[in-house]
Coordinates of C-alpha atoms and ligand atoms in Angstrom, one line a residue:
X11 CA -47.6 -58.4 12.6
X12 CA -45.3 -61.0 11.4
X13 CA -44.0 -61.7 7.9
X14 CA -43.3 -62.9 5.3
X15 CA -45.1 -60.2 3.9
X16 CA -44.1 -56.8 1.9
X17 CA -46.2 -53.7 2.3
X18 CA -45.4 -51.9 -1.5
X19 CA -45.9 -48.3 0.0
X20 CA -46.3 -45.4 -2.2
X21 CA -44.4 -42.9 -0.2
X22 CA -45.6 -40.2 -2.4
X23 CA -44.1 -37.2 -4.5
X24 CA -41.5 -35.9 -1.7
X25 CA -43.7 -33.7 0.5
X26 CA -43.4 -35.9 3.9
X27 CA -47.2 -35.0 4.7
X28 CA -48.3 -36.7 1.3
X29 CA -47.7 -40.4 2.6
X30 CA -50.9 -41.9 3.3
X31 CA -51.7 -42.8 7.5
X32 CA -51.8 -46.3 6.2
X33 CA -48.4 -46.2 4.6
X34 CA -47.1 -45.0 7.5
X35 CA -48.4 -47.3 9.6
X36 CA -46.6 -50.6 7.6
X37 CA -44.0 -48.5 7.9
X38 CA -43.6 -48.2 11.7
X39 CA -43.6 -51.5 11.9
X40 CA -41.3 -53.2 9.3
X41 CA -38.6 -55.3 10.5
X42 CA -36.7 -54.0 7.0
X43 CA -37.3 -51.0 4.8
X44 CA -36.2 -51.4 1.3
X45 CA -36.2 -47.3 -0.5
X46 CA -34.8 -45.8 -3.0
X47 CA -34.0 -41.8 -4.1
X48 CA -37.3 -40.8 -5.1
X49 CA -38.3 -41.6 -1.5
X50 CA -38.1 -38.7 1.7
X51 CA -35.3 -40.0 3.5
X52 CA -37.2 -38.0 6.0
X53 CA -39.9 -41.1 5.9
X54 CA -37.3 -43.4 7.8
X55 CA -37.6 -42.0 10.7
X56 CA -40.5 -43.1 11.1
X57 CA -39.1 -46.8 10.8
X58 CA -38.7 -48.6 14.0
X59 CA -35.2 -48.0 15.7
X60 CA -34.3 -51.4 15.2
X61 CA -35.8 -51.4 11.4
X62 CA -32.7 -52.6 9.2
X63 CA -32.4 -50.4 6.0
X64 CA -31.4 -51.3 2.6
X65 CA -31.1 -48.4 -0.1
X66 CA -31.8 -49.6 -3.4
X67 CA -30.7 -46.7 -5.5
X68 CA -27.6 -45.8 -7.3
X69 CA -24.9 -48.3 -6.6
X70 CA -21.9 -45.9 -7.6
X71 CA -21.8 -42.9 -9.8
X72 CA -23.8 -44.2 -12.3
X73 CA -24.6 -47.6 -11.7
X74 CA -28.2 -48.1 -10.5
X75 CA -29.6 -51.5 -8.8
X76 CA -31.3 -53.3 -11.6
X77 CA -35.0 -54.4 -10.9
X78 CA -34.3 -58.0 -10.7
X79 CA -31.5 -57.6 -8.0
X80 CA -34.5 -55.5 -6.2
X81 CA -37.0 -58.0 -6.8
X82 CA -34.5 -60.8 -5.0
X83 CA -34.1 -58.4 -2.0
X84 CA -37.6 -58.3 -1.2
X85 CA -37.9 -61.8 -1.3
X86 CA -34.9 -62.7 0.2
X87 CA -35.7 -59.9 3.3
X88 CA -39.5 -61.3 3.7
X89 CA -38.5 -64.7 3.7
X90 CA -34.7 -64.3 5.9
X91 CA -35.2 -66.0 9.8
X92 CA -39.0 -67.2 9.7
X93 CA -40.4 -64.7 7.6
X94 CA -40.0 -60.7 7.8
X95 CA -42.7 -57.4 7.9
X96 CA -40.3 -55.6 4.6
X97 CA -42.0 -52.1 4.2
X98 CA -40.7 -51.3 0.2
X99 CA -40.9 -47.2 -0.2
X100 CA -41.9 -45.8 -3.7
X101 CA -41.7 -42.8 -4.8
X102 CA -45.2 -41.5 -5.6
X103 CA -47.4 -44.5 -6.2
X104 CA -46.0 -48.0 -6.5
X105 CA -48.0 -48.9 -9.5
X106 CA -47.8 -45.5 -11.8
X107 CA -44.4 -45.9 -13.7
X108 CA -43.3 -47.2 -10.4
X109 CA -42.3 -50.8 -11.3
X110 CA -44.2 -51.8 -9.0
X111 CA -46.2 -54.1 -10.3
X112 CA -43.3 -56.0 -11.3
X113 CA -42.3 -55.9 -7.7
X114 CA -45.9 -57.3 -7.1
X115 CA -45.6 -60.2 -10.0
X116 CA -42.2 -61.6 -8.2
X117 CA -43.7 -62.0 -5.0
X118 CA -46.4 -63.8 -6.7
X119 CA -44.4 -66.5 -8.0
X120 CA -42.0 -66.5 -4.9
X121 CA -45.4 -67.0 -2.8
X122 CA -45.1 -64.3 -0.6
X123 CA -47.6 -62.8 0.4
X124 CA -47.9 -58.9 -0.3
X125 CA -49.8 -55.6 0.2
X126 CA -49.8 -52.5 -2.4
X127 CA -50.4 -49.0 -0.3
X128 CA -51.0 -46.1 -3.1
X129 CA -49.7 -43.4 -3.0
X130 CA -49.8 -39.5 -4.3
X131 CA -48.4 -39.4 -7.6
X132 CA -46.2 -36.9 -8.9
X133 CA -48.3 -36.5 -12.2
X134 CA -51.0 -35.3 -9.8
X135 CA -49.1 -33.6 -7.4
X136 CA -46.0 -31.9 -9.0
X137 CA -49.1 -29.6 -11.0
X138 CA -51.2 -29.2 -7.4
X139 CA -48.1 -27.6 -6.3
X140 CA -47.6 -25.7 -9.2
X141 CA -51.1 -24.4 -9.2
X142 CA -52.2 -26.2 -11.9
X143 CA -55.8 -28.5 -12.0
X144 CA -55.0 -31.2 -13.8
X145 CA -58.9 -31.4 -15.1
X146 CA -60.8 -28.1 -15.2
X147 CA -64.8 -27.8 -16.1
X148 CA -64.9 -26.3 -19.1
X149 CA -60.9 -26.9 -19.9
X150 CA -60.7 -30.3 -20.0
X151 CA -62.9 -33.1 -19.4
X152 CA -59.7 -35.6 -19.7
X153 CA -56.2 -36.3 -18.2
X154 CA -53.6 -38.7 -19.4
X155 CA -50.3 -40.2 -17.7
X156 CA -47.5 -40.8 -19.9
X157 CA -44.1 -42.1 -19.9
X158 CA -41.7 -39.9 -21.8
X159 CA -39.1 -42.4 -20.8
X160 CA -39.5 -43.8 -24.7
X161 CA -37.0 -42.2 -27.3
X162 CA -39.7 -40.6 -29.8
X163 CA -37.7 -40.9 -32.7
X164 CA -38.0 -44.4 -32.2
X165 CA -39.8 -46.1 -35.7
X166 CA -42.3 -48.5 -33.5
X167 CA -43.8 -46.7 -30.2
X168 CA -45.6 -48.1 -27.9
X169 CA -47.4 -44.1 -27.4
X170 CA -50.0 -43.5 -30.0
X171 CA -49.0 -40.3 -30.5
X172 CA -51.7 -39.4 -33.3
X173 CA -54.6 -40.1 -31.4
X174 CA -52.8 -38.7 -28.0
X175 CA -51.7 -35.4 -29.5
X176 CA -55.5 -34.5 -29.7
X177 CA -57.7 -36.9 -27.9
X178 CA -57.1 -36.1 -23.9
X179 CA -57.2 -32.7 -22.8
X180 CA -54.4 -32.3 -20.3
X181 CA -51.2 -34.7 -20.6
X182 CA -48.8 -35.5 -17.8
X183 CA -45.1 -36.9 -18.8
X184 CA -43.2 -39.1 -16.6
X185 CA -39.4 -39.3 -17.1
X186 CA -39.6 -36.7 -20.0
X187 CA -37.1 -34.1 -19.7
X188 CA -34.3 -35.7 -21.6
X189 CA -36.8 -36.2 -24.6
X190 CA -38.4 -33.2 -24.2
X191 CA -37.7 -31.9 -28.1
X192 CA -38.8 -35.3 -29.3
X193 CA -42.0 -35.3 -27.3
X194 CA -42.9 -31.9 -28.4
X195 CA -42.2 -32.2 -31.9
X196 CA -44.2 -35.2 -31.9
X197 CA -47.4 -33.6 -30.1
X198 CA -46.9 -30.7 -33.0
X199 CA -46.5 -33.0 -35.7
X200 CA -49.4 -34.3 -35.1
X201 CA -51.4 -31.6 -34.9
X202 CA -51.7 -30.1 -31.5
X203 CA -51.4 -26.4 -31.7
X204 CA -47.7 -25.2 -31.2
X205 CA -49.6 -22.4 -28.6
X206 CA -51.2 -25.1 -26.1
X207 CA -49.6 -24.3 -22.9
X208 CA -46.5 -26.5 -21.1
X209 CA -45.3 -26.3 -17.9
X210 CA -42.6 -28.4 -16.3
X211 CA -42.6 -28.9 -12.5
X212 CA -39.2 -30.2 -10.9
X213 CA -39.0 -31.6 -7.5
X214 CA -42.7 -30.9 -7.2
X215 CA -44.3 -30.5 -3.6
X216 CA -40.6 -30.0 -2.5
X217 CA -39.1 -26.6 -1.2
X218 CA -36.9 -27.3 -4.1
X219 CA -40.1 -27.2 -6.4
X220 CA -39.1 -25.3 -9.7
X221 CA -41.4 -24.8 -12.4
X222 CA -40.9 -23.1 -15.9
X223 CA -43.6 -22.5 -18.2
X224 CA -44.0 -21.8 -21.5
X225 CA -45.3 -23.9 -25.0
X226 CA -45.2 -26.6 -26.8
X227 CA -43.2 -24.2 -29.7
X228 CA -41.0 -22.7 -27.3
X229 CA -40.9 -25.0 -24.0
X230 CA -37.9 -27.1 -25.3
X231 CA -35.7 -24.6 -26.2
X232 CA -36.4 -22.6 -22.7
X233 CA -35.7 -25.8 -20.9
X234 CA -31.9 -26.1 -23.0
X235 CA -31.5 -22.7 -21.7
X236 CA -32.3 -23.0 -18.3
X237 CA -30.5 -26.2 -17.8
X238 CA -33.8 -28.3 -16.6
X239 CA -33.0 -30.9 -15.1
X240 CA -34.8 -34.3 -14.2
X241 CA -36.9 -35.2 -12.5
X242 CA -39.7 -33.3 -13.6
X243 CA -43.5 -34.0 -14.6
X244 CA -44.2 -32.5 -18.2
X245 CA -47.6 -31.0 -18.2
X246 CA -49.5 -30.0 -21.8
X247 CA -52.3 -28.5 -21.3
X248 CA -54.8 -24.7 -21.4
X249 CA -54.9 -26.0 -17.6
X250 CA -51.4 -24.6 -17.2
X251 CA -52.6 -20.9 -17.6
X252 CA -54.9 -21.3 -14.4
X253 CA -51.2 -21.3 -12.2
X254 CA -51.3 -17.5 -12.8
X255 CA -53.7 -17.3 -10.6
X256 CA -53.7 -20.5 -8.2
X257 CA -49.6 -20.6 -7.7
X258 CA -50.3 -20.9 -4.1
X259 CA -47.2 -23.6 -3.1
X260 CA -44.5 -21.0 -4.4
X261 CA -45.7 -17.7 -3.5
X262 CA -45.0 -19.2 0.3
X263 CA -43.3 -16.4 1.9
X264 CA -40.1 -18.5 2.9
X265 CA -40.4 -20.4 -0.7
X266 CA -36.8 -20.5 -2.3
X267 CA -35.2 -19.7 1.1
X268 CA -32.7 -22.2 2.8
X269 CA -32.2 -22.0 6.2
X270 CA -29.9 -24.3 8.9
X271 CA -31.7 -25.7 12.0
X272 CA -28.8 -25.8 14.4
X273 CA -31.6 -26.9 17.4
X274 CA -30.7 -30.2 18.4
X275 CA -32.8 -33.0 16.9
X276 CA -35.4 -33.5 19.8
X277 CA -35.7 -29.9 19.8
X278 CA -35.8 -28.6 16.1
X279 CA -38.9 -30.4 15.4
X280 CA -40.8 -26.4 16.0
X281 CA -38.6 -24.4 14.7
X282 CA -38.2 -26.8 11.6
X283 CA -41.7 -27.8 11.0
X284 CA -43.2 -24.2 11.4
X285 CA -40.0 -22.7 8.4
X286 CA -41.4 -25.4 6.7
X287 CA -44.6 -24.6 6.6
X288 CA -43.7 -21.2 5.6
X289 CA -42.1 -22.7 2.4
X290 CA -38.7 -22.7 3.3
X291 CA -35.7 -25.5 2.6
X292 CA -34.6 -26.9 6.2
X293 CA -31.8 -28.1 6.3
X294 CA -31.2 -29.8 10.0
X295 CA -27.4 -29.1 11.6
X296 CA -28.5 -30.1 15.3
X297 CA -25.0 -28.9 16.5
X298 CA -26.0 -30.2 19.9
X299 CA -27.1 -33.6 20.8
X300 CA -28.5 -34.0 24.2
X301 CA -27.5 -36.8 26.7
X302 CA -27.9 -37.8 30.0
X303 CA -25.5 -36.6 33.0
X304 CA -22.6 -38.6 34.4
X305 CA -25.0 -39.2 37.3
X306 CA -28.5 -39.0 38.3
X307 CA -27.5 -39.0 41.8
X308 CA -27.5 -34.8 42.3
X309 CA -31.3 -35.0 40.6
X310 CA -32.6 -38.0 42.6
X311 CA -31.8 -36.4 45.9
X312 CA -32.8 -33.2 44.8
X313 CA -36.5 -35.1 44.0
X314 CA -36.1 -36.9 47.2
X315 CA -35.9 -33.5 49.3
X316 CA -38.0 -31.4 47.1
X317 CA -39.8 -30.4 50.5
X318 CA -36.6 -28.6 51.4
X319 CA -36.9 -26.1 49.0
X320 CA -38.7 -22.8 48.9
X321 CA -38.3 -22.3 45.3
X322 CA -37.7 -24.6 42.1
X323 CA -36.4 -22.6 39.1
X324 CA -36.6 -24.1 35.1
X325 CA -34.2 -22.9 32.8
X326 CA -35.4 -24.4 29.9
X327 CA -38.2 -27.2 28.3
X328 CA -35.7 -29.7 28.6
X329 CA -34.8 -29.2 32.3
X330 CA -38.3 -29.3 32.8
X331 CA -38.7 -32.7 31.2
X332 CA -35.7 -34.6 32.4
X333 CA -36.5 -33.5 35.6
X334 CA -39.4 -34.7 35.3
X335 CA -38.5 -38.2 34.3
X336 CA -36.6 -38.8 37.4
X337 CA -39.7 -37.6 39.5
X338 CA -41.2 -40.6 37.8
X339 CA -38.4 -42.9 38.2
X340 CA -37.6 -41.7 42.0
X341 CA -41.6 -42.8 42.1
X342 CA -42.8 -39.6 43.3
X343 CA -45.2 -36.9 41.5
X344 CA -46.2 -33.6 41.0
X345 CA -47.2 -33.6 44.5
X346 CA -44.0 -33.5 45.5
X347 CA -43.7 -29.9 44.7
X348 CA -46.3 -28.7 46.6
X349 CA -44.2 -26.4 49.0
X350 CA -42.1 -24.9 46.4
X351 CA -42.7 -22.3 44.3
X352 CA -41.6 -22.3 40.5
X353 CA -40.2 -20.3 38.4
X354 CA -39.8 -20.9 34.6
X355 CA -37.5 -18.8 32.1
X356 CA -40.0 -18.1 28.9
X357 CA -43.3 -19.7 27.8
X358 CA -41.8 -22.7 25.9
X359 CA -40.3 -23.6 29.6
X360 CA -43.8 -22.5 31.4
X361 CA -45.7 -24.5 29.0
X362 CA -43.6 -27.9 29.6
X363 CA -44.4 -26.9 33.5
X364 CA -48.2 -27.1 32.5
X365 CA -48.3 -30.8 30.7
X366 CA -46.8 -31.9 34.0
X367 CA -49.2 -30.4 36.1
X368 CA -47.5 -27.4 37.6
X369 CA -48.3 -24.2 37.0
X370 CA -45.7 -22.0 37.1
X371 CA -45.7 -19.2 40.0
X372 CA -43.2 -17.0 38.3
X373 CA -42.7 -16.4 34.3
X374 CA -40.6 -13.1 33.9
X375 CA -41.3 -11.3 31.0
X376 CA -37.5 -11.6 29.7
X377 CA -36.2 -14.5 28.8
X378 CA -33.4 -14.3 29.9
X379 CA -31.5 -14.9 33.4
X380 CA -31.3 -10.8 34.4
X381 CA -35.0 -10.3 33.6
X382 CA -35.5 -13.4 36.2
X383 CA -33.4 -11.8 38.9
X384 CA -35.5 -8.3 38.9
X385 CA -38.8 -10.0 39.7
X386 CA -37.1 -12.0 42.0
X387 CA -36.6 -9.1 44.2
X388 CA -39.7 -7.9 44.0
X389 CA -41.1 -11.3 45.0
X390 CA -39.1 -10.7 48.1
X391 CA -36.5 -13.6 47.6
X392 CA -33.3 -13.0 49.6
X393 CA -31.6 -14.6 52.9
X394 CA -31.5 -17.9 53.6
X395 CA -34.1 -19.0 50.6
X396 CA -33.6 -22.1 49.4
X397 CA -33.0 -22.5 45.5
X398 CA -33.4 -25.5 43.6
X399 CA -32.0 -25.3 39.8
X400 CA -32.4 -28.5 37.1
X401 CA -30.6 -27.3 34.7
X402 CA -27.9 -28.4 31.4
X403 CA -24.5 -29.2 33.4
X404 CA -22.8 -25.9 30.8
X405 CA -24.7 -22.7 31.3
X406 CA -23.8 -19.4 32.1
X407 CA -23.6 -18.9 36.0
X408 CA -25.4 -15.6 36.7
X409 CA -28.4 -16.7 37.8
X410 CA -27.0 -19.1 40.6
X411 CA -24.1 -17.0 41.1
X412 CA -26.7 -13.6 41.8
X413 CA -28.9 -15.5 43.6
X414 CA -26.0 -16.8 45.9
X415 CA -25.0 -13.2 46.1
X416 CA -28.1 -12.0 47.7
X417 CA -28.4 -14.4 50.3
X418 CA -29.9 -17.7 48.5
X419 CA -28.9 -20.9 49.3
X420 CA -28.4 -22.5 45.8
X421 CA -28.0 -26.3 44.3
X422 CA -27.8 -26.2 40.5
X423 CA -28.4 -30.2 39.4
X424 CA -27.1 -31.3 36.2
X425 CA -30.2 -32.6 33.9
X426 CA -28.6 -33.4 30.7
X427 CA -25.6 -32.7 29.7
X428 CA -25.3 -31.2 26.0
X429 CA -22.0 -32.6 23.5
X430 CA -21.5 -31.4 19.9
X431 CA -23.9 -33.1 17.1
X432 CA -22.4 -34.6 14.1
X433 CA -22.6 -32.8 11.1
X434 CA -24.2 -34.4 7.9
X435 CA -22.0 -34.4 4.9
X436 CA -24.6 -32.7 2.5
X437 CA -25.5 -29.8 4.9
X438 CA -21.6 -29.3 4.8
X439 CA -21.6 -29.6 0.9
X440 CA -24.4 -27.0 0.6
X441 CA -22.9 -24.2 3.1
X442 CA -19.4 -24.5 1.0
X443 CA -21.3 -24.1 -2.3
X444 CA -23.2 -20.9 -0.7
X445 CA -26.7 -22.3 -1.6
X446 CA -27.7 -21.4 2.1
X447 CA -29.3 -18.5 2.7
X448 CA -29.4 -18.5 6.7
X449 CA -28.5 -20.1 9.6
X450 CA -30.8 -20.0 13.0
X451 CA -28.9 -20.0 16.8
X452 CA -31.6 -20.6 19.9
X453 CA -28.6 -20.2 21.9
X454 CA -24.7 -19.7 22.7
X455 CA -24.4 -23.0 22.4
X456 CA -25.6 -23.9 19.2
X457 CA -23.4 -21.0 17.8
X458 CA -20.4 -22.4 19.1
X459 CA -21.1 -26.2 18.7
X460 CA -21.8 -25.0 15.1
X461 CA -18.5 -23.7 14.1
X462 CA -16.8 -26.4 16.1
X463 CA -18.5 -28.9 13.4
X464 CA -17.3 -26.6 10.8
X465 CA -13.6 -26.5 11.5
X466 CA -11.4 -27.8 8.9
X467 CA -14.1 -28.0 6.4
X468 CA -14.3 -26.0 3.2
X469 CA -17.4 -24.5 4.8
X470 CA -15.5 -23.1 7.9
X471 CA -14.9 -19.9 5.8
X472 CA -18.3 -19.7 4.0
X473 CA -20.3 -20.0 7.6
X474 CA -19.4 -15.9 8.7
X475 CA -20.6 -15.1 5.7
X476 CA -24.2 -16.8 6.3
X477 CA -26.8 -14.2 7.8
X478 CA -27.2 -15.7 11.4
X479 CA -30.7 -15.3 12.8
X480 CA -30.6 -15.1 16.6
X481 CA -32.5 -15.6 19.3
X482 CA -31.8 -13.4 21.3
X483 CA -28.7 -10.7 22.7
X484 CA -26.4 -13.2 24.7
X485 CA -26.6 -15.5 21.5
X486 CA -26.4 -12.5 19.4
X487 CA -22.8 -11.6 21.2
X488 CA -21.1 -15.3 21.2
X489 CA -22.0 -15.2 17.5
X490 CA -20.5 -11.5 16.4
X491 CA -17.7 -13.1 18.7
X492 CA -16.8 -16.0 16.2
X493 CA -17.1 -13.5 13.2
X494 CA -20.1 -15.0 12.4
X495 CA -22.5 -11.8 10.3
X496 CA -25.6 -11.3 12.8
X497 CA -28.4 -10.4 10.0
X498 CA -31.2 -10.3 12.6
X499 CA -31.9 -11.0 16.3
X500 CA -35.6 -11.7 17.8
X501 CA -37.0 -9.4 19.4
X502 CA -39.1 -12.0 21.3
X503 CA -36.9 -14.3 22.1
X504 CA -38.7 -17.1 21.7
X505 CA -39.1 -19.8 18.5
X506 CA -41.9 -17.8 17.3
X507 CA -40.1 -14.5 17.7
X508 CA -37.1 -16.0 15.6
X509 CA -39.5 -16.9 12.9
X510 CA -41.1 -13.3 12.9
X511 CA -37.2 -11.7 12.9
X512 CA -36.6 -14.1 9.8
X513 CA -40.1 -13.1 7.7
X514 CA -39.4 -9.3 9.2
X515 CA -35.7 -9.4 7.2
X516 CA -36.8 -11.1 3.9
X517 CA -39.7 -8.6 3.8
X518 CA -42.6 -11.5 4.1
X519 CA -45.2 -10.9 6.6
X520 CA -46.1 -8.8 9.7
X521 CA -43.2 -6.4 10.4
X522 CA -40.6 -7.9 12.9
X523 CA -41.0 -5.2 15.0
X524 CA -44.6 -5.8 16.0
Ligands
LIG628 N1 -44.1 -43.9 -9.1 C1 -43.8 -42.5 -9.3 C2 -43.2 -42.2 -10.6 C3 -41.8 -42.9 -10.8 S1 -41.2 -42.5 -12.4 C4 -45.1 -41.7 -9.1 O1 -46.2 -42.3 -9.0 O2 -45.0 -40.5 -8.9 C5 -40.1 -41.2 -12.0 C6 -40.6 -40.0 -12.6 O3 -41.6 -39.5 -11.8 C7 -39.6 -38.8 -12.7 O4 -38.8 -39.0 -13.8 C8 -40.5 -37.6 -12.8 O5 -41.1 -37.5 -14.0 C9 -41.6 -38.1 -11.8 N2 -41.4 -37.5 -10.5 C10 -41.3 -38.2 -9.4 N3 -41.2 -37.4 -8.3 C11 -41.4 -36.1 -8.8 C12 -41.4 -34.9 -8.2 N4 -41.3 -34.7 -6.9 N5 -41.6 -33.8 -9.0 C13 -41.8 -34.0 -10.3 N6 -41.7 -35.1 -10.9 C14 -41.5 -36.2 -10.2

């Protein structure tokens, strides 16, 4: 695709799974995105690495962009070096209090040409999540979408707020916390009964989602006492009562939990999305990023000799994947393997084995490197067998060191090599204030990396307090070691099982122990 064009993109409500396929796909191939804060960061990762990104939001503390300045940028971006793909992400629909047909209108007259994708809106979606049908047979036969943005006390409105009070069923404020009294005075004043139902829905189809209810008498006075803050979607409505029964977002059994992903990035995706899915915050800490080895050199001969070997043995998905890659690059394949046997440390390892053809002729029932030694024996490994290991250039020595032991001829070869991850700022913030609720280790590692990017922060102190889910005893042990407060340890030690321990020690779901 080649520009000048701009893709207006609802990005929807917040929920990364409520962008639209076709919004993602502008998206992923924008030479600039332009967003702003009502936009999932999350989104621009799916921008092409090379994508250049310009935040539009709050200059300073208070200062915002203003729309023409925006309006110049898209321009400007679409038009810079021949004419640019610009992907613009809005928060919930582009043209539903969105600005974005002003966006639209400024393209027009600069001639470029654009595209509007739509998007889920939050006036829609914030009540969804809340459990509440925004139209209901036999409720309400009509919806309307206001802005709440206008001071009501204002002499000349641009809201008809005598026929609105009565004429739609359900009504969805935009941008009307701040006016709340006004708007509800109004609605009463003329005539809507002081009963009808409200609910407010903050951060809706976020795990941050917070919703208070109550009516149009008493909602104003709740929300000054609760501190309810923007942004919110204000919905009026006898539509509100159905949430008693269909609150389904925030009855999640993770909902209102916040838990640290300390995986690193490539590898948090199924730990994260699966918390997620539970309802759960994540907040990602990968407190170990994963490079490539000094030297390929150890691997390629390895690959070149794989013939030599009477058994190869995977220590993890990763090994099994970078090893892998350099079959490919030494141009050789699974064939290659055909003389060895192969072992692989848990399922996540055996299953990695699998999508490159290989079935694995050994998975020990424990994870971990003493279970793999016991079936070993058994499988009558000993004297002079040759042992190939692709493995992370750290980790723990008993396995090669046991095998030597016995008679094994062993070559460990470094696969990646694992540094400490950078922590983010905000993840930092959120451990000091104590608005974490757990933190999950997968391995020694992580532990350690983790407090390393703690040191000398204000939430160095804060972090032994966190309940620490662990994978498994070895993790279990560095983490007691660094005074870190184990709360629970997987009894599987697998992603899966880590999930279970978590749902098993907040009291949601099957028991951990199953
Ligand atoms: N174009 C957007 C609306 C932008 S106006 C859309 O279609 O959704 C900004 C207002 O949208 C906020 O003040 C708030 O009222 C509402 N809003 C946006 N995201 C929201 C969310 N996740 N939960 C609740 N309200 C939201």
């Amino acid at each position: 695709m080649v520009g000048p064009i701009v893709y207006l993109i609802g990005a929807g409500p917040g929920d990364p799974g409520l962008m639209t396929v076709r919004g993602l796909e502008c998206l992923s191939i924008a030479d600039v995105v332009v967003y702003d804060y009502l936009a999932n960061p999350r989104f621009l990762t799916s921008a092409r690495q090379d994508a250049e990104l310009v935040y539009v939001g709050k200059k300073g503390f208070s200062e915002h962009v203003t729309q023409d300045e925006i309006n110049a940028v898209l321009v400007a971006k679409a038009t810079e070096g021949g004419g640019k793909v610009v992907a613009r992400l809005k928060g919930g629909d582009p043209f539903v209090f969105g600005r974005g047909g002003e966006e639209a209108l400024a393209l027009h007259e600069a001639g470029v040409p654009f595209e509007v994708v739509p998007g889920v809106t939050a006036g829609v979606a914030a009540p969804a999540y809340a459990g509440i049908p925004i139209t209901h047979r036999g409720i309400t036969a009509d919806v309307a979408f206001v802005t709440g943005n206008e001071d009501p006390t204002k002499e000349m409105s641009d809201i008809a707020w005598e026929h609105l009070a009565n004429a739609v069923g359900t009504i969805c404020f935009y941008m009307g916390i701040k006016n709340l009294p006004g708007i509800t005075a109004r609605l009463i004043e003329f005539g809507r009964s002081p009963a009808t139902p409200v609910a407010l829905v903050r951060w809706g189809t976020t795990p941050r989602q917070q919703t208070l209810t109550g009516t149009l008498a008493d909602i104003a006075d709740k929300a000054a006492a609760a501190d309810f803050q923007a942004p919110a979607i204000i919905v009026v409505g006898d539509v509100v009562h159905l949430r008693d029964k269909l609150s389904w977002f925030e009855s999640k059994p993770l909902f209102g939990r916040t838990v640290i992903v300390t995986r690193s990035r490539a590898q948090a995706s199924v730990l994260s999305s699966r918390l997620i899915d539970l309802g759960a915050e994540v907040l990602e800490m990968p407190a170990i990023e994963i490079v490539d080895p000094d030297s390929w050199e150890p691997v390629d001969a390895a690959v070149a000799a794989l013939e030599t070997y009477d058994w190869v043995v995977f220590t993890s998905a990763n090994g099994v994947e970078r090893f892998f890659g350099r079959v490919e690059a030494c141009e050789r394949d699974a064939r290659a393997f055909a003389g060895a046997k192969v072992a692989a440390i848990g399922p996540a390892t055996a299953a990695r084995c699998m999508d490159f053809g290989i079935r694995p002729d050994y998975v020990p029932d424990e994870y971990v490197a003493e279970g793999l030694l016991e079936g070993f024996e058994e499988r009558g490994l000993g004297d002079g067998t040759r042992v190939l290991i692709p493995r992370a250039l750290e980790a723990r020595e008993v396995l090669p060191d046991t095998l030597r032991e016995r008679g094994c001829t062993v070559d460990v070869v470094p696969t990646y090599r694992t540094v400490l991850g950078a922590a983010e700022p905000s993840v930092i913030e959120r451990i000091a204030e104590g608005s974490v609720d757990a933190v999950t280790f997968t391995s020694s590692s992580t532990v350690k990396n983790f407090m390393k990017m703690l040191e000398g922060t204000p939430a160095a102190e804060r972090a032994r307090e966190l309940f620490a889910a662990s994978i498994g005893p070895v993790t279990s042990d560095t983490a007691r070691d660094l005074g870190l407060t184990v709360g629970v340890e997987a009894q599987e030690h697998t992603i899966p099982g880590l999930v279970q321990a978590l749902l098993g020690a907040w009291g949601a779901g099957e028991d951990a122990t199953d």
